[in-house]
Amino acid sequence: MTRPESIRVSGGNRLYGEVAVLGAKNAVLKHMVAAMLAPGDHVLENVPTIADVATMGEVLAYAGATCRRDGTSLHIHVPEHPRPEAPLELVRKMRASILILGALLSRCGEARVALPGGDDFGSRPIDMHLDGLRDMGATFELKHGVLEAQAPDGLHGTEIYLEFPSVGATENLLLAAAMASGTSVISNAAREPELTDLAVYLNKMGAKIEGAGTSTITVRGVGSLAAATHRVVPDRLEAGTYALAGAISAGEVRVLDCVPDHLRMELRKMEVAGCEVTHGEDWIHVVGPERPEPVDFATLPYPGFHTDMHPQMVAFLALADGTSIITENVYAARFRYVGELNRMGADIQTDGQHVVVRGTDRLSGCEVDGCDIRAAAALVLAGLAAEGETCVVHADHIDRGYAGFVDKMASLGAQITRE
Ligand code: EPU
């Protein structure tokens, strides 16, 4: 049997130095799908080399587009007549593939998209995506695991009220509404910066979207869109992960090319935990405390504390001088990593929605399972502060969301290798 890929970290080094981040995974994946709305040559800049971008490239290729990389630029050529399909082997790899549904329906009047897989955070339905698209005139039939969607008369604008500000549902509806006939109003929309960036790109393509970044987005449908060039917004999760890597190692790290404003809540909680945080327009400087103070927080849609920063923050608080209580409000099950941190000596209890973290003054390295992107990152962070060696298996999850992770950590002084 082949051993899964792993990352080995020897704890004890204080991280020190500068690290730059690239464009956001959770933006560029949507931008790639958005490109399908307009034939011609698009260019996305500031694109990280991560596995999910490669997977989305395969999704686009299946639909007839071609993607070519040139450094951090991604050139996408979109044909006049895309093939309105996304197969199971690709959609299963990555939940974000479901966004192609709205784009293909809008562009082709039909789509056949396998139902998505994704990370193991409990059940992750797509009911809000489908309800909204139905309201816009689409019909769906599930046949052998494949959603067959039709909109023979095209999609039409309508008023949609989301019961939760789902990022993916808002984006799918935005993509569908951009070329629908009439005006769509999406209420209780997600306000994430990556979604706002998607609206900026769509507007560059000729869409008429107002209100992105607020809870009410208005889209006046246009007849066609044109290919465009766009620089992807920096990845706040990559930035936040390196900031916390500096903090947990009691080091001093400056994160460059980021947008500190997109991490307001996370940086505030880091300050309460005893970090010294300063920032400029596009950098963050963090000095970690010798030992963190406990902090309570609850994950919420933006601008609340990001659920994708929660495992890394819990790793940090595992070493706090006191007890922290964390509430997860976005996912039904995101605590598989807790057992792994406990194997390293953390004292964390969870009932499924809350975690109680009783801080300890030492963690000890061992083999742990990095079960999703952020869990794997959190376990590497814990390894930075643990005694001895930590081996994070299934480290390939990291490659889905962090470009050059091991090299960047090593450049900050971490003793880290990849196997
Ligand atoms: N939900 C429903 N019905 C729906 C849609 C969502 O019940 O139709 C539920 C989900 O099950 C979940 C919650 O609503 O409990 C939030 O889901 P949301 O749709 O907002 O998330 P997403 O679009 O599937 C994106 C990111 C995730 C990130 C979440 C929340 C991408 C590709 N993924 O997922 O990122 O955690 O928003 O901010 O953008 C990651 O990067 O590690 C990651 C998992």
Short mmCIF file of C-alpha atoms and ligand atoms in Angstrom, two decimals:
data_model
loop_
_atom_site.label_atom_id
_atom_site.label_comp_id
_atom_site.label_asym_id
_atom_site.label_seq_id
_atom_site.Cartn_x
_atom_site.Cartn_y
_atom_site.Cartn_z
CA MET A 1 0.00 0.00 0.00
CA THR A 2 1.37 3.47 -0.84
CA ARG A 3 1.66 5.79 2.14
CA PRO A 4 -0.38 9.00 1.91
CA GLU A 5 1.55 12.20 1.41
CA SER A 6 2.70 13.74 4.63
CA ILE A 7 4.32 16.87 6.03
CA ARG A 8 6.80 16.57 8.87
CA VAL A 9 7.33 19.50 11.22
CA SER A 10 9.81 19.70 14.08
CA GLY A 11 8.54 22.09 16.70
CA GLY A 12 10.36 24.75 18.63
CA ASN A 13 11.51 27.27 16.00
CA ARG A 14 10.10 30.77 16.25
CA LEU A 15 9.01 31.84 12.77
CA TYR A 16 10.49 35.09 11.59
CA GLY A 17 10.29 37.00 8.32
CA GLU A 18 8.03 37.97 5.44
CA VAL A 19 5.69 35.89 3.32
CA ALA A 20 3.52 37.01 0.40
CA VAL A 21 0.10 35.60 -0.44
CA LEU A 22 -1.53 35.11 -3.84
CA GLY A 23 -5.13 35.31 -5.07
CA ALA A 24 -7.93 33.65 -3.13
CA LYS A 25 -8.80 30.05 -3.94
CA ASN A 26 -12.42 30.76 -3.14
CA ALA A 27 -12.45 33.62 -5.63
CA VAL A 28 -10.47 32.23 -8.54
CA LEU A 29 -12.53 29.02 -8.73
CA LYS A 30 -15.69 31.10 -9.23
CA HIS A 31 -13.97 33.47 -11.65
CA MET A 32 -12.97 30.51 -13.81
CA VAL A 33 -16.61 29.44 -13.96
CA ALA A 34 -17.72 33.02 -14.64
CA ALA A 35 -15.42 33.09 -17.67
CA MET A 36 -17.68 30.44 -19.23
CA LEU A 37 -20.35 33.13 -19.60
CA ALA A 38 -18.45 34.92 -22.36
CA PRO A 39 -16.69 33.45 -25.39
CA GLY A 40 -13.18 34.64 -26.13
CA ASP A 41 -9.95 35.09 -24.21
CA HIS A 42 -10.02 35.89 -20.49
CA VAL A 43 -7.01 36.50 -18.27
CA LEU A 44 -7.04 35.99 -14.51
CA GLU A 45 -4.01 37.37 -12.68
CA ASN A 46 -2.59 36.58 -9.23
CA VAL A 47 -3.70 32.93 -9.53
CA PRO A 48 -2.14 30.47 -7.07
CA THR A 49 -0.82 27.09 -8.26
CA ILE A 50 -3.12 24.89 -6.21
CA ALA A 51 -4.81 21.58 -6.89
CA ASP A 52 -8.35 23.02 -6.89
CA VAL A 53 -7.47 25.44 -9.70
CA ALA A 54 -6.17 22.48 -11.70
CA THR A 55 -9.40 20.56 -11.01
CA MET A 56 -11.52 23.51 -12.09
CA GLY A 57 -9.34 23.70 -15.21
CA GLU A 58 -10.42 20.11 -15.95
CA VAL A 59 -14.08 21.03 -15.39
CA LEU A 60 -13.71 23.88 -17.88
CA ALA A 61 -11.83 21.68 -20.34
CA TYR A 62 -14.67 19.14 -20.25
CA ALA A 63 -17.02 21.98 -21.15
CA GLY A 64 -14.79 22.87 -24.11
CA ALA A 65 -12.65 25.70 -22.70
CA THR A 66 -8.85 25.70 -22.52
CA CYS A 67 -6.74 27.01 -19.63
CA ARG A 68 -3.08 27.94 -19.96
CA ARG A 69 -0.82 29.19 -17.20
CA ASP A 70 1.83 31.83 -17.62
CA GLY A 71 3.41 32.38 -14.21
CA THR A 72 0.61 33.60 -11.98
CA SER A 73 -1.65 34.46 -14.93
CA LEU A 74 -4.29 32.05 -16.12
CA HIS A 75 -5.41 32.43 -19.73
CA ILE A 76 -8.82 30.94 -20.41
CA HIS A 77 -10.22 30.50 -23.88
CA VAL A 78 -13.97 29.97 -23.90
CA PRO A 79 -15.66 28.58 -27.04
CA GLU A 80 -18.79 29.91 -28.73
CA HIS A 81 -20.64 26.69 -27.97
CA PRO A 82 -19.65 25.10 -24.64
CA ARG A 83 -20.59 21.54 -23.83
CA PRO A 84 -23.12 21.85 -20.98
CA GLU A 85 -21.77 19.03 -18.80
CA ALA A 86 -19.68 18.42 -15.71
CA PRO A 87 -18.92 14.75 -14.96
CA LEU A 88 -18.92 13.00 -11.61
CA GLU A 89 -15.18 12.28 -11.45
CA LEU A 90 -14.48 16.03 -11.43
CA VAL A 91 -17.45 17.32 -9.44
CA ARG A 92 -16.83 14.71 -6.75
CA LYS A 93 -13.31 16.03 -6.23
CA MET A 94 -14.46 19.55 -5.54
CA ARG A 95 -17.78 20.97 -4.39
CA ALA A 96 -17.17 24.33 -6.09
CA SER A 97 -17.78 22.59 -9.43
CA ILE A 98 -21.52 22.93 -8.77
CA LEU A 99 -21.18 26.62 -9.68
CA ILE A 100 -20.89 25.64 -13.30
CA LEU A 101 -24.59 24.79 -13.14
CA GLY A 102 -25.78 28.43 -13.15
CA ALA A 103 -23.22 29.44 -15.77
CA LEU A 104 -24.01 26.59 -18.19
CA LEU A 105 -27.77 26.98 -17.75
CA SER A 106 -27.45 30.65 -18.53
CA ARG A 107 -25.14 30.15 -21.50
CA CYS A 108 -26.66 26.99 -23.05
CA GLY A 109 -30.22 26.79 -21.67
CA GLU A 110 -29.39 23.34 -20.29
CA ALA A 111 -26.81 21.59 -18.10
CA ARG A 112 -25.97 18.12 -16.86
CA VAL A 113 -23.94 18.33 -13.67
CA ALA A 114 -23.17 15.49 -11.27
CA LEU A 115 -24.05 16.20 -7.64
CA PRO A 116 -21.01 17.52 -5.73
CA GLY A 117 -18.80 15.97 -3.08
CA GLY A 118 -16.39 18.16 -1.13
CA ASP A 119 -14.97 18.33 2.36
CA ASP A 120 -16.35 16.24 5.14
CA PHE A 121 -18.13 18.91 7.20
CA GLY A 122 -21.44 17.10 7.59
CA SER A 123 -24.10 17.19 4.93
CA ARG A 124 -23.72 20.13 2.55
CA PRO A 125 -26.92 20.40 0.54
CA ILE A 126 -27.44 22.62 -2.53
CA ASP A 127 -31.15 23.24 -2.01
CA MET A 128 -30.74 27.03 -2.01
CA HIS A 129 -28.86 26.93 -5.32
CA LEU A 130 -31.63 24.86 -6.92
CA ASP A 131 -34.57 26.76 -5.38
CA GLY A 132 -33.18 30.06 -6.65
CA LEU A 133 -32.50 28.73 -10.14
CA ARG A 134 -36.01 27.22 -10.20
CA ASP A 135 -37.44 30.64 -9.35
CA MET A 136 -35.54 31.95 -12.37
CA GLY A 137 -37.23 29.41 -14.65
CA ALA A 138 -35.00 26.32 -14.51
CA THR A 139 -36.31 22.78 -14.10
CA PHE A 140 -34.31 19.90 -12.62
CA GLU A 141 -34.43 16.16 -12.77
CA LEU A 142 -32.01 13.94 -10.87
CA LYS A 143 -31.06 10.94 -13.00
CA HIS A 144 -28.50 8.43 -11.71
CA GLY A 145 -26.73 11.05 -9.58
CA VAL A 146 -26.67 13.63 -12.35
CA LEU A 147 -28.74 16.81 -12.22
CA GLU A 148 -30.33 17.43 -15.57
CA ALA A 149 -31.27 21.09 -15.78
CA GLN A 150 -33.31 22.82 -18.46
CA ALA A 151 -34.30 26.41 -19.15
CA PRO A 152 -35.59 26.15 -22.71
CA ASP A 153 -37.03 29.67 -22.65
CA GLY A 154 -33.97 31.11 -20.90
CA LEU A 155 -33.69 32.30 -17.31
CA HIS A 156 -35.64 35.32 -16.10
CA GLY A 157 -34.89 37.78 -13.33
CA THR A 158 -36.82 37.45 -10.08
CA GLU A 159 -36.68 38.21 -6.35
CA ILE A 160 -34.87 35.59 -4.31
CA TYR A 161 -34.63 35.49 -0.51
CA LEU A 162 -31.94 33.12 0.75
CA GLU A 163 -32.69 31.52 4.11
CA PHE A 164 -28.95 31.60 4.93
CA PRO A 165 -26.30 33.80 3.26
CA SER A 166 -24.74 30.85 1.43
CA VAL A 167 -21.62 31.85 -0.49
CA GLY A 168 -22.07 29.23 -3.21
CA ALA A 169 -25.80 29.79 -3.68
CA THR A 170 -25.34 33.57 -3.96
CA GLU A 171 -22.57 33.04 -6.52
CA ASN A 172 -24.53 30.50 -8.57
CA LEU A 173 -27.48 32.87 -8.71
CA LEU A 174 -25.26 35.81 -9.59
CA LEU A 175 -23.82 33.84 -12.51
CA ALA A 176 -27.30 32.83 -13.66
CA ALA A 177 -28.77 36.31 -13.24
CA ALA A 178 -26.02 38.17 -15.14
CA MET A 179 -27.56 37.26 -18.52
CA ALA A 180 -31.15 36.49 -17.45
CA SER A 181 -33.95 38.60 -18.89
CA GLY A 182 -35.04 41.33 -16.48
CA THR A 183 -33.82 42.22 -13.01
CA SER A 184 -32.96 39.86 -10.15
CA VAL A 185 -32.77 40.89 -6.52
CA ILE A 186 -30.95 38.50 -4.15
CA SER A 187 -31.79 39.23 -0.49
CA ASN A 188 -29.85 37.88 2.49
CA ALA A 189 -26.96 37.45 0.05
CA ALA A 190 -23.50 36.41 1.24
CA ARG A 191 -21.13 39.38 1.68
CA GLU A 192 -17.77 37.59 1.39
CA PRO A 193 -14.96 39.62 -0.27
CA GLU A 194 -14.41 36.82 -2.81
CA LEU A 195 -18.02 37.17 -3.94
CA THR A 196 -17.65 40.93 -4.21
CA ASP A 197 -14.58 40.30 -6.35
CA LEU A 198 -16.64 37.98 -8.57
CA ALA A 199 -19.14 40.80 -9.10
CA VAL A 200 -16.29 43.18 -10.01
CA TYR A 201 -15.05 40.70 -12.64
CA LEU A 202 -18.56 40.12 -14.01
CA ASN A 203 -19.09 43.88 -14.25
CA LYS A 204 -15.81 44.15 -16.20
CA MET A 205 -17.34 41.58 -18.55
CA GLY A 206 -20.33 43.91 -19.01
CA ALA A 207 -22.72 42.69 -16.29
CA LYS A 208 -24.83 45.18 -14.32
CA ILE A 209 -24.48 44.13 -10.70
CA GLU A 210 -25.01 46.49 -7.77
CA GLY A 211 -24.82 45.91 -4.05
CA ALA A 212 -22.24 43.07 -3.98
CA GLY A 213 -20.69 43.13 -0.50
CA THR A 214 -24.07 44.00 1.04
CA SER A 215 -27.02 41.73 1.87
CA THR A 216 -29.03 42.86 -1.16
CA ILE A 217 -27.61 42.37 -4.63
CA THR A 218 -29.41 43.69 -7.69
CA VAL A 219 -28.57 42.26 -11.09
CA ARG A 220 -29.95 43.79 -14.27
CA GLY A 221 -29.63 41.05 -16.86
CA VAL A 222 -27.75 41.89 -20.06
CA GLY A 223 -27.95 40.14 -23.44
CA SER A 224 -24.30 39.10 -23.60
CA LEU A 225 -20.98 39.44 -21.84
CA ALA A 226 -17.46 39.89 -23.20
CA ALA A 227 -14.14 38.33 -22.15
CA ALA A 228 -12.13 40.39 -19.64
CA THR A 229 -8.92 40.56 -17.62
CA HIS A 230 -9.02 40.62 -13.83
CA ARG A 231 -6.63 40.45 -10.87
CA VAL A 232 -7.94 38.07 -8.22
CA VAL A 233 -8.44 39.43 -4.68
CA PRO A 234 -5.77 38.22 -2.18
CA ASP A 235 -6.45 35.08 -0.17
CA ARG A 236 -7.43 36.13 3.35
CA LEU A 237 -7.30 32.52 4.56
CA GLU A 238 -3.74 32.05 3.35
CA ALA A 239 -2.82 35.39 4.97
CA GLY A 240 -4.54 34.49 8.23
CA THR A 241 -2.91 31.06 8.35
CA TYR A 242 0.62 32.54 8.06
CA ALA A 243 -0.23 35.21 10.62
CA LEU A 244 -1.30 32.48 13.04
CA ALA A 245 1.79 30.41 12.20
CA GLY A 246 3.87 33.36 13.41
CA ALA A 247 1.68 33.72 16.48
CA ILE A 248 1.68 30.07 17.59
CA SER A 249 5.47 29.88 17.32
CA ALA A 250 5.82 33.04 19.45
CA GLY A 251 7.56 34.49 16.40
CA GLU A 252 7.23 37.60 14.28
CA VAL A 253 5.78 37.37 10.78
CA ARG A 254 4.86 39.99 8.21
CA VAL A 255 2.29 38.91 5.62
CA LEU A 256 2.51 40.84 2.36
CA ASP A 257 0.11 41.44 -0.57
CA CYS A 258 -3.00 40.83 1.53
CA VAL A 259 -6.06 42.89 2.52
CA PRO A 260 -6.06 43.24 6.35
CA ASP A 261 -9.54 44.70 6.21
CA HIS A 262 -10.84 41.27 5.09
CA LEU A 263 -9.54 39.72 8.33
CA ARG A 264 -10.83 42.28 10.80
CA MET A 265 -12.57 39.86 13.16
CA GLU A 266 -9.80 37.25 13.06
CA LEU A 267 -7.07 39.85 13.75
CA ARG A 268 -9.13 41.33 16.58
CA LYS A 269 -9.41 37.93 18.25
CA MET A 270 -5.68 37.38 17.79
CA GLU A 271 -5.05 40.67 19.59
CA VAL A 272 -7.31 39.63 22.45
CA ALA A 273 -5.25 36.43 22.64
CA GLY A 274 -2.15 38.57 23.21
CA CYS A 275 -0.71 39.00 19.71
CA GLU A 276 0.72 42.35 18.72
CA VAL A 277 -0.92 43.12 15.40
CA THR A 278 -0.11 46.05 13.15
CA HIS A 279 -1.07 46.50 9.53
CA GLY A 280 -0.88 48.79 6.52
CA GLU A 281 -3.11 48.78 3.49
CA ASP A 282 -1.71 45.51 2.14
CA TRP A 283 0.35 43.94 4.92
CA ILE A 284 -0.10 42.51 8.39
CA HIS A 285 2.63 42.26 11.02
CA VAL A 286 2.08 39.82 13.89
CA VAL A 287 4.21 39.24 16.97
CA GLY A 288 3.08 36.18 18.89
CA PRO A 289 2.83 36.10 22.69
CA GLU A 290 4.97 33.74 24.79
CA ARG A 291 1.65 32.11 25.71
CA PRO A 292 -1.80 33.07 24.36
CA GLU A 293 -4.67 34.28 26.52
CA PRO A 294 -7.94 32.35 26.10
CA VAL A 295 -10.52 33.81 23.68
CA ASP A 296 -14.13 32.92 22.94
CA PHE A 297 -15.45 33.30 19.40
CA ALA A 298 -18.23 32.15 17.12
CA THR A 299 -17.92 31.53 13.39
CA LEU A 300 -20.34 33.48 11.23
CA PRO A 301 -20.72 34.52 7.60
CA TYR A 302 -18.55 37.52 6.65
CA PRO A 303 -17.74 39.88 8.35
CA GLY A 304 -17.90 37.40 11.24
CA PHE A 305 -15.05 35.08 12.22
CA HIS A 306 -14.41 32.84 9.18
CA THR A 307 -15.17 29.16 9.64
CA ASP A 308 -12.09 28.38 7.54
CA MET A 309 -9.85 30.09 10.12
CA HIS A 310 -11.39 28.26 13.05
CA PRO A 311 -9.21 25.09 13.16
CA GLN A 312 -6.00 27.19 12.97
CA MET A 313 -7.25 29.48 15.78
CA VAL A 314 -8.20 26.47 17.92
CA ALA A 315 -4.68 25.07 17.46
CA PHE A 316 -3.33 28.40 18.78
CA LEU A 317 -5.77 28.47 21.72
CA ALA A 318 -4.89 24.88 22.63
CA LEU A 319 -1.77 26.47 24.15
CA ALA A 320 -3.60 29.29 25.96
CA ASP A 321 -3.36 30.04 29.64
CA GLY A 322 -7.05 29.32 30.32
CA THR A 323 -10.24 28.03 28.67
CA SER A 324 -11.74 29.20 25.36
CA ILE A 325 -15.19 28.41 24.01
CA ILE A 326 -15.76 28.31 20.27
CA THR A 327 -19.11 28.00 18.50
CA GLU A 328 -19.31 26.79 14.91
CA ASN A 329 -22.35 28.29 13.18
CA VAL A 330 -21.61 27.65 9.51
CA TYR A 331 -21.09 23.87 9.32
CA ALA A 332 -22.90 21.05 11.06
CA ALA A 333 -19.72 19.03 11.58
CA ARG A 334 -16.27 20.53 11.47
CA PHE A 335 -14.52 19.01 14.44
CA ARG A 336 -12.77 15.91 13.12
CA TYR A 337 -9.43 17.63 13.67
CA VAL A 338 -10.14 18.00 17.42
CA GLY A 339 -9.33 14.35 18.12
CA GLU A 340 -6.05 14.80 16.23
CA LEU A 341 -5.08 17.86 18.33
CA ASN A 342 -5.94 15.88 21.45
CA ARG A 343 -3.53 13.14 20.31
CA MET A 344 -0.88 15.89 20.47
CA GLY A 345 -1.78 16.59 24.09
CA ALA A 346 -4.45 19.28 23.65
CA ASP A 347 -7.44 19.22 26.00
CA ILE A 348 -10.44 19.94 23.77
CA GLN A 349 -14.00 18.73 24.07
CA THR A 350 -16.77 19.10 21.52
CA ASP A 351 -20.50 18.42 21.37
CA GLY A 352 -20.61 18.92 17.61
CA GLN A 353 -21.35 22.64 17.58
CA HIS A 354 -19.17 23.96 20.38
CA VAL A 355 -15.64 23.28 21.47
CA VAL A 356 -14.24 23.87 24.90
CA VAL A 357 -10.48 24.33 24.71
CA ARG A 358 -8.67 24.02 28.04
CA GLY A 359 -5.25 25.44 27.29
CA THR A 360 -2.16 23.39 28.01
CA ASP A 361 1.43 24.61 28.19
CA ARG A 362 2.82 21.91 25.91
CA LEU A 363 1.87 19.86 22.90
CA SER A 364 3.87 16.85 21.79
CA GLY A 365 4.39 15.82 18.20
CA CYS A 366 2.97 12.59 16.78
CA GLU A 367 1.29 11.31 13.60
CA VAL A 368 -2.00 13.08 12.91
CA ASP A 369 -4.51 13.04 10.06
CA GLY A 370 -5.05 16.28 8.13
CA CYS A 371 -8.63 15.51 7.15
CA ASP A 372 -9.39 18.71 5.16
CA ILE A 373 -7.53 21.80 3.94
CA ARG A 374 -7.88 23.89 7.08
CA ALA A 375 -7.56 20.96 9.50
CA ALA A 376 -4.28 19.97 7.85
CA ALA A 377 -3.03 23.58 8.10
CA ALA A 378 -4.06 23.74 11.77
CA LEU A 379 -2.19 20.53 12.57
CA VAL A 380 0.97 21.84 10.90
CA LEU A 381 0.61 25.00 13.02
CA ALA A 382 0.25 22.90 16.15
CA GLY A 383 3.37 21.01 15.06
CA LEU A 384 5.34 24.28 14.97
CA ALA A 385 4.75 24.69 18.70
CA ALA A 386 4.89 21.03 19.73
CA GLU A 387 7.82 19.21 21.27
CA GLY A 388 9.45 16.79 18.84
CA GLU A 389 8.20 15.82 15.41
CA THR A 390 4.64 16.01 14.08
CA CYS A 391 3.76 14.08 10.94
CA VAL A 392 0.57 15.35 9.23
CA VAL A 393 -0.68 12.63 6.90
CA HIS A 394 -3.05 13.30 3.99
CA ALA A 395 -1.15 16.54 3.57
CA ASP A 396 -2.26 16.65 -0.06
CA HIS A 397 -5.34 18.47 1.30
CA ILE A 398 -3.00 21.44 1.88
CA ASP A 399 -2.20 21.50 -1.85
CA ARG A 400 -5.87 22.17 -2.58
CA GLY A 401 -5.69 25.58 -0.95
CA TYR A 402 -2.10 26.71 -0.24
CA ALA A 403 0.46 27.26 -3.00
CA GLY A 404 4.06 26.46 -1.98
CA PHE A 405 3.04 25.93 1.66
CA VAL A 406 6.09 23.96 2.78
CA ASP A 407 8.54 26.31 1.03
CA LYS A 408 6.85 29.40 2.47
CA MET A 409 6.86 27.93 6.00
CA ALA A 410 10.52 26.90 5.59
CA SER A 411 11.41 30.42 4.41
CA LEU A 412 10.02 31.69 7.73
CA GLY A 413 12.31 29.31 9.60
CA ALA A 414 10.04 26.31 10.18
CA GLN A 415 11.73 22.90 10.20
CA ILE A 416 9.35 21.34 7.75
CA THR A 417 9.62 18.77 4.99
CA ARG A 418 7.29 17.04 2.58
CA GLU A 419 7.23 13.28 1.98
N1 EPU B 1 -26.02 25.27 2.69
C1 EPU B 1 -27.27 24.70 2.61
N2 EPU B 1 -27.92 24.72 1.40
C2 EPU B 1 -27.35 25.28 0.30
C3 EPU B 1 -26.09 25.87 0.38
C4 EPU B 1 -25.42 25.85 1.61
O1 EPU B 1 -27.78 24.19 3.60
O2 EPU B 1 -28.00 25.26 -0.77
C5 EPU B 1 -25.31 25.25 3.99
C6 EPU B 1 -24.02 24.42 3.92
O3 EPU B 1 -24.32 23.06 4.15
C7 EPU B 1 -23.19 25.02 5.01
C8 EPU B 1 -23.61 26.50 4.99
O4 EPU B 1 -24.86 26.56 4.28
O5 EPU B 1 -23.52 24.48 6.26
C9 EPU B 1 -22.62 27.44 4.32
O6 EPU B 1 -22.34 26.99 3.03
P1 EPU B 1 -21.91 27.98 1.86
O7 EPU B 1 -22.80 27.70 0.70
O8 EPU B 1 -21.84 29.37 2.36
O9 EPU B 1 -20.44 27.47 1.54
P2 EPU B 1 -19.85 27.01 0.17
O10 EPU B 1 -20.15 28.00 -0.88
O11 EPU B 1 -20.17 25.59 -0.09
C10 EPU B 1 -17.63 28.33 0.52
C11 EPU B 1 -16.16 28.00 0.55
C12 EPU B 1 -15.82 27.23 1.80
C13 EPU B 1 -16.24 28.06 3.01
C14 EPU B 1 -17.73 28.46 2.91
C15 EPU B 1 -18.17 29.38 4.02
C16 EPU B 1 -15.59 27.81 -1.76
C17 EPU B 1 -15.14 26.96 -2.87
N3 EPU B 1 -15.80 27.21 -0.60
O12 EPU B 1 -18.30 27.08 0.50
O13 EPU B 1 -14.42 27.09 1.81
O14 EPU B 1 -16.03 27.32 4.18
O15 EPU B 1 -17.97 29.12 1.65
O16 EPU B 1 -17.46 30.58 4.00
O17 EPU B 1 -15.75 29.01 -1.90
C18 EPU B 1 -12.30 26.13 2.25
O18 EPU B 1 -11.80 27.00 1.53
O19 EPU B 1 -11.60 25.39 3.00
C19 EPU B 1 -13.76 25.97 2.26
C20 EPU B 1 -14.36 24.88 2.71
#
